[in-house]
Amino acid sequence: MSPSRRKIRLEFWTLRCEMRAMSSTDIPRRHFASDNYAGVCPEVWEALRAADAGHVPGYGDDPHTSAVQDAFRSLFETDCEVHFLFTGTAANSLAIASACEAYHAVICHAFSHIETDESNAPGFFAHGVKTLPINTPLGKLDPKSVESLFLNRRDIHASAPKVLSLTQSTELGTVYTPSELKDLSEMARSLRMSIHMDGARFANAVARLGCSPADLTWRSGVDVLCFGGTKNGMLATEAAVFFNKDLAHAFKRRCKQAGQLASKMRYHAAQWQGMLRSGRWLENAKHANDMAQRLRSQLSAIAGIQVLYPVEANAVFVRFPEGMAEALLEKGWRFYTDVGPGGARLMCSWNTSPEDLDQFASDAKLIQERAR
Ligand SMILES: *Cc1c(COP(=O)(O)O)cnc(C)c1O
């Protein structure tokens, strides 16, 4: 069968599973494909409703937006410039564009979102800029690899690395400790690079490490953080937090040009206000991380399932025994099998419940017993 025919068949099959999942009553409602499968948490809806009163100026010149920008400054214990965007892809790309000329390059991990999941957006918004990926273990870069890539070629014909992009927590569900971040940023700094942090799951790293957001960012040398709201339980908002304000020059203009400057900005602000004021952003992340720990221990107790990486945030990567992934998909479960170097990625969210995990693990166990 031709690859395109096979792809179409696979799509039909997936759709059939999906339809079956929707029509059956005993199929669970929650999935492990991504934390963006989960909905919006109540604190966010309440804050949106509260902001939904009266007329205020657009494009961020409103009291909600300035109040929440102040809330970011107290959360990070420093003066920082904060902008809100609709997607993490836009936040990453525009933050990178702010730090680069067209002949520059970004050193990143081979499995980073900017490298594998942004449809070349960094090169589009930061026109001309390319990524230089490194495939180091556990989704984490290390200073030696960064340095040797940088020093490999520095002549006029090569691209000039200008940004080191770190993902926290990483694409493989691990985290960088503050001291690892410091070592990386010192290395990058010595090579005159800026440090960008893709924090789509920054909250999960804070929850895991129990240190302050400041320790994981500017105190560890980070210049700009793209702080993810959506996967943490918000509706659609990401914050670009500039600790190095020089990089924020004309950022609002970049947002406008990219179609990312919300005219009703107060609704971005409200989502964050609801989360930051209640502390729910951290509770959500803690919960998702706890669920991942529980899932890891349930699955590692099943013969033939191999947990691939340390579970340090809200992702569990496993290798299922032959046929098990297909059987679980057939039962209506959703998870990805094409993230990172292989295996299946099981992502827990702010509202994943212990019952979801029990159900998933018991299905896996049943499949395993039947296969024997
Ligand atoms: C989800 C995600 C993003 C942002 O994705 P969007 O779909 O553009 O909002 C960025 N980085 C990482 C690591 C992610 O997982």
mmCIF file of C-alpha atoms and ligand atoms in Angstrom:
data_model
loop_
_atom_site.group_PDB
_atom_site.id
_atom_site.type_symbol
_atom_site.label_atom_id
_atom_site.label_comp_id
_atom_site.label_asym_id
_atom_site.label_seq_id
_atom_site.Cartn_x
_atom_site.Cartn_y
_atom_site.Cartn_z
ATOM 1 C CA MET A 1 0.000 0.000 0.000
ATOM 2 C CA SER A 2 1.315 3.492 -0.813
ATOM 3 C CA PRO A 3 2.278 5.705 2.150
ATOM 4 C CA SER A 4 -0.576 8.129 1.407
ATOM 5 C CA ARG A 5 -3.136 5.286 1.235
ATOM 6 C CA ARG A 6 -1.792 3.933 4.499
ATOM 7 C CA LYS A 7 -2.070 7.368 6.067
ATOM 8 C CA ILE A 8 -5.675 7.723 4.941
ATOM 9 C CA ARG A 9 -6.501 4.295 6.348
ATOM 10 C CA LEU A 10 -4.883 5.202 9.647
ATOM 11 C CA GLU A 11 -6.902 8.422 9.758
ATOM 12 C CA PHE A 12 -10.149 6.547 9.120
ATOM 13 C CA TRP A 13 -9.234 4.089 11.821
ATOM 14 C CA THR A 14 -8.458 6.887 14.297
ATOM 15 C CA LEU A 15 -11.720 8.598 13.437
ATOM 16 C CA ARG A 16 -13.628 5.355 13.939
ATOM 17 C CA CYS A 17 -12.045 4.933 17.381
ATOM 18 C CA GLU A 18 -12.889 8.539 18.182
ATOM 19 C CA MET A 19 -16.551 8.120 17.161
ATOM 20 C CA ARG A 20 -16.796 4.956 19.174
ATOM 21 C CA ALA A 21 -15.282 6.772 22.164
ATOM 22 C CA MET A 22 -17.880 9.489 21.878
ATOM 23 C CA SER A 23 -20.876 7.252 21.516
ATOM 24 C CA SER A 24 -20.024 4.758 24.242
ATOM 25 C CA THR A 25 -20.921 5.496 27.843
ATOM 26 C CA ASP A 26 -18.215 3.439 29.526
ATOM 27 C CA ILE A 27 -15.348 5.207 27.765
ATOM 28 C CA PRO A 28 -13.598 7.772 29.967
ATOM 29 C CA ARG A 29 -13.864 11.438 29.175
ATOM 30 C CA ARG A 30 -10.268 12.370 29.784
ATOM 31 C CA HIS A 31 -7.191 11.641 27.727
ATOM 32 C CA PHE A 32 -3.415 11.668 27.926
ATOM 33 C CA ALA A 33 -2.544 13.084 24.506
ATOM 34 C CA SER A 34 -1.842 16.592 25.701
ATOM 35 C CA ASP A 35 -2.543 18.842 28.629
ATOM 36 C CA ASN A 36 -4.336 21.067 26.117
ATOM 37 C CA TYR A 37 -7.049 18.397 25.825
ATOM 38 C CA ALA A 38 -8.192 19.578 29.270
ATOM 39 C CA GLY A 39 -10.610 22.457 29.614
ATOM 40 C CA VAL A 40 -10.520 25.743 31.470
ATOM 41 C CA CYS A 41 -10.482 25.820 35.245
ATOM 42 C CA PRO A 42 -13.200 27.594 37.286
ATOM 43 C CA GLU A 43 -10.970 30.398 38.638
ATOM 44 C CA VAL A 44 -10.368 31.474 35.051
ATOM 45 C CA TRP A 45 -14.051 31.530 34.092
ATOM 46 C CA GLU A 46 -14.816 33.526 37.251
ATOM 47 C CA ALA A 47 -12.089 36.051 36.509
ATOM 48 C CA LEU A 48 -13.265 36.364 32.904
ATOM 49 C CA ARG A 49 -16.781 37.041 34.072
ATOM 50 C CA ALA A 50 -15.579 39.597 36.619
ATOM 51 C CA ALA A 51 -13.593 41.437 33.922
ATOM 52 C CA ASP A 52 -16.650 41.413 31.689
ATOM 53 C CA ALA A 53 -18.075 44.661 33.054
ATOM 54 C CA GLY A 54 -18.153 48.185 31.749
ATOM 55 C CA HIS A 55 -16.082 49.740 29.008
ATOM 56 C CA VAL A 56 -12.291 49.945 29.223
ATOM 57 C CA PRO A 57 -9.652 50.963 26.661
ATOM 58 C CA GLY A 58 -8.349 48.295 24.261
ATOM 59 C CA TYR A 59 -4.889 46.935 23.396
ATOM 60 C CA GLY A 60 -3.687 46.690 26.991
ATOM 61 C CA ASP A 61 -4.254 50.264 28.148
ATOM 62 C CA ASP A 62 -6.730 49.082 30.763
ATOM 63 C CA PRO A 63 -6.605 48.656 34.554
ATOM 64 C CA HIS A 64 -6.916 44.825 34.393
ATOM 65 C CA THR A 65 -3.817 44.524 32.255
ATOM 66 C CA SER A 66 -1.689 46.873 34.328
ATOM 67 C CA ALA A 67 -2.803 45.159 37.541
ATOM 68 C CA VAL A 68 -1.818 41.739 36.280
ATOM 69 C CA GLN A 69 1.500 43.036 34.942
ATOM 70 C CA ASP A 70 2.173 44.190 38.500
ATOM 71 C CA ALA A 71 1.162 40.751 39.760
ATOM 72 C CA PHE A 72 3.845 39.242 37.497
ATOM 73 C CA ARG A 73 6.395 41.651 38.930
ATOM 74 C CA SER A 74 5.585 40.524 42.454
ATOM 75 C CA LEU A 75 5.530 36.854 41.477
ATOM 76 C CA PHE A 76 8.989 37.174 39.917
ATOM 77 C CA GLU A 77 10.241 39.599 42.584
ATOM 78 C CA THR A 78 11.657 41.944 39.990
ATOM 79 C CA ASP A 79 10.823 44.630 37.506
ATOM 80 C CA CYS A 80 9.963 42.866 34.245
ATOM 81 C CA GLU A 81 8.055 43.715 31.080
ATOM 82 C CA VAL A 82 5.079 41.454 30.389
ATOM 83 C CA HIS A 83 3.112 40.933 27.170
ATOM 84 C CA PHE A 84 0.282 38.524 26.445
ATOM 85 C CA LEU A 85 -0.087 36.448 23.303
ATOM 86 C CA PHE A 86 -2.560 33.848 22.137
ATOM 87 C CA THR A 87 -0.170 30.968 21.485
ATOM 88 C CA GLY A 88 3.131 29.657 22.706
ATOM 89 C CA THR A 89 4.409 29.390 19.161
ATOM 90 C CA ALA A 90 3.924 33.136 18.685
ATOM 91 C CA ALA A 91 5.436 33.943 22.082
ATOM 92 C CA ASN A 92 8.533 31.824 21.398
ATOM 93 C CA SER A 93 9.016 33.083 17.865
ATOM 94 C CA LEU A 94 8.547 36.756 18.636
ATOM 95 C CA ALA A 95 10.743 36.559 21.734
ATOM 96 C CA ILE A 96 13.472 34.920 19.643
ATOM 97 C CA ALA A 97 12.985 37.524 16.902
ATOM 98 C CA SER A 98 13.559 40.233 19.515
ATOM 99 C CA ALA A 99 16.978 38.862 20.312
ATOM 100 C CA CYS A 100 18.238 38.094 16.793
ATOM 101 C CA GLU A 101 19.402 39.598 13.537
ATOM 102 C CA ALA A 102 18.655 37.700 10.320
ATOM 103 C CA TYR A 103 22.120 36.076 10.298
ATOM 104 C CA HIS A 104 21.788 34.695 13.819
ATOM 105 C CA ALA A 105 20.903 31.207 15.025
ATOM 106 C CA VAL A 106 19.251 29.665 18.062
ATOM 107 C CA ILE A 107 20.823 26.730 19.853
ATOM 108 C CA CYS A 108 18.081 24.435 21.100
ATOM 109 C CA HIS A 109 17.354 20.812 21.889
ATOM 110 C CA ALA A 110 16.597 18.443 19.006
ATOM 111 C CA PHE A 111 13.198 17.707 20.600
ATOM 112 C CA SER A 112 12.342 21.292 21.469
ATOM 113 C CA HIS A 113 8.996 22.692 20.395
ATOM 114 C CA ILE A 114 10.694 25.453 18.372
ATOM 115 C CA GLU A 115 12.574 22.785 16.434
ATOM 116 C CA THR A 116 9.901 20.142 15.909
ATOM 117 C CA ASP A 117 6.470 21.694 16.428
ATOM 118 C CA GLU A 118 6.313 25.267 15.207
ATOM 119 C CA SER A 119 6.207 24.845 11.444
ATOM 120 C CA ASN A 120 9.344 27.007 11.084
ATOM 121 C CA ALA A 121 7.704 29.915 12.926
ATOM 122 C CA PRO A 122 10.967 31.086 14.566
ATOM 123 C CA GLY A 123 12.545 31.446 11.115
ATOM 124 C CA PHE A 124 9.399 33.119 9.817
ATOM 125 C CA PHE A 125 9.071 35.793 12.494
ATOM 126 C CA ALA A 126 12.807 36.138 13.013
ATOM 127 C CA HIS A 127 13.315 36.094 9.266
ATOM 128 C CA GLY A 128 16.494 34.307 8.281
ATOM 129 C CA VAL A 129 17.176 32.890 11.727
ATOM 130 C CA LYS A 130 17.715 29.148 11.955
ATOM 131 C CA THR A 131 17.736 26.655 14.777
ATOM 132 C CA LEU A 132 20.824 24.603 15.626
ATOM 133 C CA PRO A 133 19.513 21.506 17.415
ATOM 134 C CA ILE A 134 21.504 19.315 19.778
ATOM 135 C CA ASN A 135 20.359 15.841 20.748
ATOM 136 C CA THR A 136 21.550 15.372 24.321
ATOM 137 C CA PRO A 137 19.968 12.846 26.756
ATOM 138 C CA LEU A 138 16.661 13.388 28.578
ATOM 139 C CA GLY A 139 15.648 16.441 26.575
ATOM 140 C CA LYS A 140 18.204 18.569 28.408
ATOM 141 C CA LEU A 141 21.063 20.619 26.994
ATOM 142 C CA ASP A 142 24.392 20.769 28.789
ATOM 143 C CA PRO A 143 27.067 23.484 28.745
ATOM 144 C CA LYS A 144 29.716 21.312 27.055
ATOM 145 C CA SER A 145 27.511 20.445 24.080
ATOM 146 C CA VAL A 146 26.420 24.059 23.719
ATOM 147 C CA GLU A 147 30.006 25.245 23.797
ATOM 148 C CA SER A 148 31.270 22.676 21.328
ATOM 149 C CA LEU A 149 28.474 23.434 18.872
ATOM 150 C CA PHE A 150 29.185 27.125 19.228
ATOM 151 C CA LEU A 151 32.932 26.710 18.747
ATOM 152 C CA ASN A 152 32.556 24.180 15.942
ATOM 153 C CA ARG A 153 32.446 26.920 13.331
ATOM 154 C CA ARG A 154 32.533 30.634 13.916
ATOM 155 C CA ASP A 155 33.674 31.876 10.533
ATOM 156 C CA ILE A 156 31.819 34.389 8.364
ATOM 157 C CA HIS A 157 30.165 31.615 6.311
ATOM 158 C CA ALA A 158 28.447 29.930 9.255
ATOM 159 C CA SER A 159 25.415 31.226 11.139
ATOM 160 C CA ALA A 160 26.150 32.992 14.394
ATOM 161 C CA PRO A 161 24.431 31.496 17.461
ATOM 162 C CA LYS A 162 22.854 34.328 19.409
ATOM 163 C CA VAL A 163 20.176 32.697 21.549
ATOM 164 C CA LEU A 164 20.218 29.639 23.768
ATOM 165 C CA SER A 165 16.687 28.298 24.036
ATOM 166 C CA LEU A 166 15.850 26.079 27.002
ATOM 167 C CA THR A 167 12.544 24.317 27.590
ATOM 168 C CA GLN A 168 11.380 24.122 31.213
ATOM 169 C CA SER A 169 9.942 21.593 31.934
ATOM 170 C CA THR A 170 11.455 19.784 28.952
ATOM 171 C CA GLU A 171 9.718 18.033 26.096
ATOM 172 C CA LEU A 172 10.603 14.702 27.705
ATOM 173 C CA GLY A 173 9.068 15.578 31.059
ATOM 174 C CA THR A 174 12.317 16.304 32.875
ATOM 175 C CA VAL A 175 13.350 19.564 34.556
ATOM 176 C CA TYR A 176 16.477 21.698 34.746
ATOM 177 C CA THR A 177 17.558 22.451 38.310
ATOM 178 C CA PRO A 178 18.561 26.049 39.136
ATOM 179 C CA SER A 179 22.225 25.044 39.213
ATOM 180 C CA GLU A 180 21.986 23.384 35.785
ATOM 181 C CA LEU A 181 20.342 26.552 34.489
ATOM 182 C CA LYS A 182 23.086 28.686 35.983
ATOM 183 C CA ASP A 183 25.830 26.577 34.394
ATOM 184 C CA LEU A 184 24.113 26.795 31.023
ATOM 185 C CA SER A 185 23.462 30.500 31.233
ATOM 186 C CA GLU A 186 27.028 31.261 32.337
ATOM 187 C CA MET A 187 28.297 29.356 29.342
ATOM 188 C CA ALA A 188 25.843 31.105 27.027
ATOM 189 C CA ARG A 189 26.665 34.488 28.515
ATOM 190 C CA SER A 190 30.389 33.906 27.999
ATOM 191 C CA LEU A 191 29.583 33.284 24.326
ATOM 192 C CA ARG A 192 27.462 36.461 24.203
ATOM 193 C CA MET A 193 24.185 34.618 23.762
ATOM 194 C CA SER A 194 20.820 35.585 25.248
ATOM 195 C CA ILE A 195 18.740 33.015 27.076
ATOM 196 C CA HIS A 196 15.186 32.264 26.047
ATOM 197 C CA MET A 197 13.068 29.891 28.083
ATOM 198 C CA ASP A 198 10.140 28.061 26.533
ATOM 199 C CA GLY A 199 7.976 27.734 29.629
ATOM 200 C CA ALA A 200 4.841 26.213 28.127
ATOM 201 C CA ARG A 201 5.030 24.009 31.250
ATOM 202 C CA PHE A 202 6.995 26.381 33.459
ATOM 203 C CA ALA A 203 4.446 25.990 36.261
ATOM 204 C CA ASN A 204 5.107 22.239 36.351
ATOM 205 C CA ALA A 205 8.815 22.885 36.824
ATOM 206 C CA VAL A 206 8.173 25.354 39.645
ATOM 207 C CA ALA A 207 5.861 22.828 41.312
ATOM 208 C CA ARG A 208 8.406 20.051 40.951
ATOM 209 C CA LEU A 209 11.437 21.968 42.191
ATOM 210 C CA GLY A 210 9.680 23.924 44.922
ATOM 211 C CA CYS A 211 11.835 26.954 44.260
ATOM 212 C CA SER A 212 10.732 30.463 43.467
ATOM 213 C CA PRO A 213 9.885 31.497 39.904
ATOM 214 C CA ALA A 214 12.719 34.039 40.250
ATOM 215 C CA ASP A 215 15.257 31.300 41.032
ATOM 216 C CA LEU A 216 14.268 29.435 37.885
ATOM 217 C CA THR A 217 14.462 32.468 35.630
ATOM 218 C CA TRP A 218 16.358 35.735 36.011
ATOM 219 C CA ARG A 219 18.394 34.578 39.021
ATOM 220 C CA SER A 220 19.545 31.725 36.788
ATOM 221 C CA GLY A 221 20.330 34.041 33.899
ATOM 222 C CA VAL A 222 17.127 33.807 31.832
ATOM 223 C CA ASP A 223 16.464 36.918 29.706
ATOM 224 C CA VAL A 224 12.978 36.122 28.506
ATOM 225 C CA LEU A 225 10.454 33.525 29.616
ATOM 226 C CA CYS A 226 7.464 32.415 27.560
ATOM 227 C CA PHE A 227 5.188 31.418 30.428
ATOM 228 C CA GLY A 228 2.431 29.059 29.328
ATOM 229 C CA GLY A 229 -1.100 29.626 30.534
ATOM 230 C CA THR A 230 -3.150 27.449 28.212
ATOM 231 C CA LYS A 231 -1.821 24.038 29.259
ATOM 232 C CA ASN A 232 -2.037 25.094 32.893
ATOM 233 C CA GLY A 233 -5.834 25.504 32.703
ATOM 234 C CA MET A 234 -6.364 28.862 31.064
ATOM 235 C CA LEU A 235 -8.374 29.498 27.911
ATOM 236 C CA ALA A 236 -5.815 30.858 25.458
ATOM 237 C CA THR A 237 -3.016 32.974 26.827
ATOM 238 C CA GLU A 238 0.739 32.901 27.116
ATOM 239 C CA ALA A 239 2.875 35.562 28.774
ATOM 240 C CA ALA A 240 6.177 36.808 27.361
ATOM 241 C CA VAL A 241 8.075 37.935 30.449
ATOM 242 C CA PHE A 242 11.163 40.034 29.702
ATOM 243 C CA PHE A 243 13.652 40.208 32.566
ATOM 244 C CA ASN A 244 16.089 41.827 30.181
ATOM 245 C CA LYS A 245 14.049 44.837 29.116
ATOM 246 C CA ASP A 246 16.431 45.710 26.287
ATOM 247 C CA LEU A 247 15.103 42.666 24.447
ATOM 248 C CA ALA A 248 11.539 43.913 24.853
ATOM 249 C CA HIS A 249 12.188 46.922 22.642
ATOM 250 C CA ALA A 250 9.197 47.349 20.285
ATOM 251 C CA PHE A 251 7.797 43.959 21.337
ATOM 252 C CA LYS A 252 4.272 45.332 21.320
ATOM 253 C CA ARG A 253 4.811 46.334 17.706
ATOM 254 C CA ARG A 254 6.011 42.809 16.883
ATOM 255 C CA CYS A 255 2.855 41.420 18.518
ATOM 256 C CA LYS A 256 0.691 43.795 16.514
ATOM 257 C CA GLN A 257 2.427 42.904 13.255
ATOM 258 C CA ALA A 258 2.005 39.198 13.963
ATOM 259 C CA GLY A 259 -1.699 39.590 14.707
ATOM 260 C CA GLN A 260 -1.052 38.773 18.355
ATOM 261 C CA LEU A 261 -2.015 42.066 19.980
ATOM 262 C CA ALA A 262 -5.447 41.436 21.498
ATOM 263 C CA SER A 263 -7.753 44.403 21.254
ATOM 264 C CA LYS A 264 -9.734 43.160 24.262
ATOM 265 C CA MET A 265 -6.539 42.594 26.202
ATOM 266 C CA ARG A 266 -8.358 42.620 29.533
ATOM 267 C CA TYR A 267 -9.502 39.046 28.864
ATOM 268 C CA HIS A 268 -5.896 37.883 28.611
ATOM 269 C CA ALA A 269 -5.162 39.719 31.845
ATOM 270 C CA ALA A 270 -8.210 38.284 33.585
ATOM 271 C CA GLN A 271 -7.141 34.702 32.917
ATOM 272 C CA TRP A 272 -3.803 35.302 34.605
ATOM 273 C CA GLN A 273 -5.339 37.370 37.374
ATOM 274 C CA GLY A 274 -7.670 34.493 38.264
ATOM 275 C CA MET A 275 -4.782 32.046 38.388
ATOM 276 C CA LEU A 276 -2.150 34.182 40.099
ATOM 277 C CA ARG A 277 -4.457 35.634 42.740
ATOM 278 C CA SER A 278 -5.815 32.237 43.772
ATOM 279 C CA GLY A 279 -2.515 30.399 43.512
ATOM 280 C CA ARG A 280 -4.342 27.955 41.304
ATOM 281 C CA TRP A 281 -1.596 28.075 38.618
ATOM 282 C CA LEU A 282 0.718 26.255 41.013
ATOM 283 C CA GLU A 283 -1.946 23.939 42.427
ATOM 284 C CA ASN A 284 -2.895 22.884 38.901
ATOM 285 C CA ALA A 285 0.715 22.127 38.058
ATOM 286 C CA LYS A 286 1.223 20.215 41.314
ATOM 287 C CA HIS A 287 -1.865 18.172 40.650
ATOM 288 C CA ALA A 288 -0.792 17.322 37.093
ATOM 289 C CA ASN A 289 2.670 16.338 38.358
ATOM 290 C CA ASP A 290 1.182 14.172 41.123
ATOM 291 C CA MET A 291 -1.048 12.408 38.609
ATOM 292 C CA ALA A 292 2.001 11.698 36.432
ATOM 293 C CA GLN A 293 3.826 10.155 39.408
ATOM 294 C CA ARG A 294 0.863 7.976 40.145
ATOM 295 C CA LEU A 295 0.528 6.940 36.521
ATOM 296 C CA ARG A 296 4.227 6.094 36.398
ATOM 297 C CA SER A 297 3.977 3.804 39.396
ATOM 298 C CA GLN A 298 0.796 2.142 38.134
ATOM 299 C CA LEU A 299 2.234 1.464 34.694
ATOM 300 C CA SER A 300 5.656 0.340 35.852
ATOM 301 C CA ALA A 301 3.889 -2.359 37.891
ATOM 302 C CA ILE A 302 2.543 -3.899 34.676
ATOM 303 C CA ALA A 303 4.846 -6.487 33.094
ATOM 304 C CA GLY A 304 6.252 -5.407 29.748
ATOM 305 C CA ILE A 305 5.683 -1.666 30.158
ATOM 306 C CA GLN A 306 8.896 0.267 30.333
ATOM 307 C CA VAL A 307 9.042 3.825 31.682
ATOM 308 C CA LEU A 308 11.567 5.631 29.499
ATOM 309 C CA TYR A 309 12.608 8.765 31.406
ATOM 310 C CA PRO A 310 12.540 10.113 34.946
ATOM 311 C CA VAL A 311 9.073 11.548 35.587
ATOM 312 C CA GLU A 312 9.767 15.033 36.919
ATOM 313 C CA ALA A 313 6.798 17.015 35.639
ATOM 314 C CA ASN A 314 3.458 15.973 34.119
ATOM 315 C CA ALA A 315 4.589 13.674 31.300
ATOM 316 C CA VAL A 316 5.128 9.919 31.427
ATOM 317 C CA PHE A 317 6.932 8.347 28.474
ATOM 318 C CA VAL A 318 6.600 4.598 28.160
ATOM 319 C CA ARG A 319 7.368 1.815 25.769
ATOM 320 C CA PHE A 320 4.353 -0.462 25.565
ATOM 321 C CA PRO A 321 4.759 -4.131 24.705
ATOM 322 C CA GLU A 322 3.885 -5.173 21.143
ATOM 323 C CA GLY A 323 0.281 -4.368 20.241
ATOM 324 C CA MET A 324 -0.652 -2.640 23.498
ATOM 325 C CA ALA A 325 -0.613 0.934 22.188
ATOM 326 C CA GLU A 326 -2.938 -0.033 19.323
ATOM 327 C CA ALA A 327 -5.239 -1.900 21.717
ATOM 328 C CA LEU A 328 -5.444 1.103 24.056
ATOM 329 C CA LEU A 329 -6.158 3.428 21.132
ATOM 330 C CA GLU A 330 -8.812 0.977 19.989
ATOM 331 C CA LYS A 331 -10.384 1.257 23.445
ATOM 332 C CA GLY A 332 -10.757 4.965 22.843
ATOM 333 C CA TRP A 333 -7.756 6.311 24.730
ATOM 334 C CA ARG A 334 -5.813 9.160 23.172
ATOM 335 C CA PHE A 335 -2.056 9.642 23.528
ATOM 336 C CA TYR A 336 0.802 10.501 21.197
ATOM 337 C CA THR A 337 3.340 8.039 19.880
ATOM 338 C CA ASP A 338 5.334 10.514 17.813
ATOM 339 C CA VAL A 339 6.799 12.905 20.393
ATOM 340 C CA GLY A 340 10.516 12.759 21.084
ATOM 341 C CA PRO A 341 12.686 9.794 20.206
ATOM 342 C CA GLY A 342 9.949 7.167 20.432
ATOM 343 C CA GLY A 343 7.571 5.426 22.793
ATOM 344 C CA ALA A 344 4.229 6.797 23.903
ATOM 345 C CA ARG A 345 3.768 10.119 25.693
ATOM 346 C CA LEU A 346 1.125 10.229 28.406
ATOM 347 C CA MET A 347 0.400 13.732 29.555
ATOM 348 C CA CYS A 348 -1.463 14.543 32.759
ATOM 349 C CA SER A 349 -3.424 17.761 33.136
ATOM 350 C CA TRP A 350 -4.851 19.968 35.867
ATOM 351 C CA ASN A 351 -8.049 17.921 35.885
ATOM 352 C CA THR A 352 -6.776 14.408 35.253
ATOM 353 C CA SER A 353 -8.314 12.329 38.036
ATOM 354 C CA PRO A 354 -7.037 9.263 39.916
ATOM 355 C CA GLU A 355 -10.023 7.393 38.430
ATOM 356 C CA ASP A 356 -8.774 8.194 34.914
ATOM 357 C CA LEU A 357 -5.437 6.679 35.809
ATOM 358 C CA ASP A 358 -7.030 3.602 37.404
ATOM 359 C CA GLN A 359 -9.136 3.062 34.308
ATOM 360 C CA PHE A 360 -6.188 3.453 31.952
ATOM 361 C CA ALA A 361 -3.935 1.181 34.001
ATOM 362 C CA SER A 362 -6.639 -1.436 34.347
ATOM 363 C CA ASP A 363 -7.230 -1.425 30.581
ATOM 364 C CA ALA A 364 -3.482 -1.809 30.020
ATOM 365 C CA LYS A 365 -3.355 -4.661 32.493
ATOM 366 C CA LEU A 366 -6.270 -6.429 30.874
ATOM 367 C CA ILE A 367 -4.686 -6.130 27.440
ATOM 368 C CA GLN A 368 -1.425 -7.477 28.820
ATOM 369 C CA GLU A 369 -3.132 -10.472 30.477
ATOM 370 C CA ARG A 370 -5.079 -11.326 27.341
ATOM 371 C CA ALA A 371 -1.878 -11.227 25.286
ATOM 372 C CA ARG A 372 -0.231 -13.886 27.457
HETATM 373 C C1 LIG B 1 2.347 23.496 23.721
HETATM 374 C C2 LIG B 1 3.729 23.993 23.689
HETATM 375 C C3 LIG B 1 4.036 25.261 23.166
HETATM 376 C C4 LIG B 1 3.006 26.201 22.607
HETATM 377 O O1 LIG B 1 2.191 25.669 21.651
HETATM 378 P P1 LIG B 1 0.987 26.478 20.983
HETATM 379 O O2 LIG B 1 0.151 25.382 20.442
HETATM 380 O O3 LIG B 1 1.586 27.344 19.932
HETATM 381 O O4 LIG B 1 0.325 27.296 22.034
HETATM 382 C C5 LIG B 1 5.352 25.674 23.231
HETATM 383 N N1 LIG B 1 6.299 24.915 23.768
HETATM 384 C C6 LIG B 1 6.050 23.706 24.281
HETATM 385 C C7 LIG B 1 7.146 22.922 24.913
HETATM 386 C C8 LIG B 1 4.759 23.195 24.243
HETATM 387 O O5 LIG B 1 4.503 21.984 24.745
#
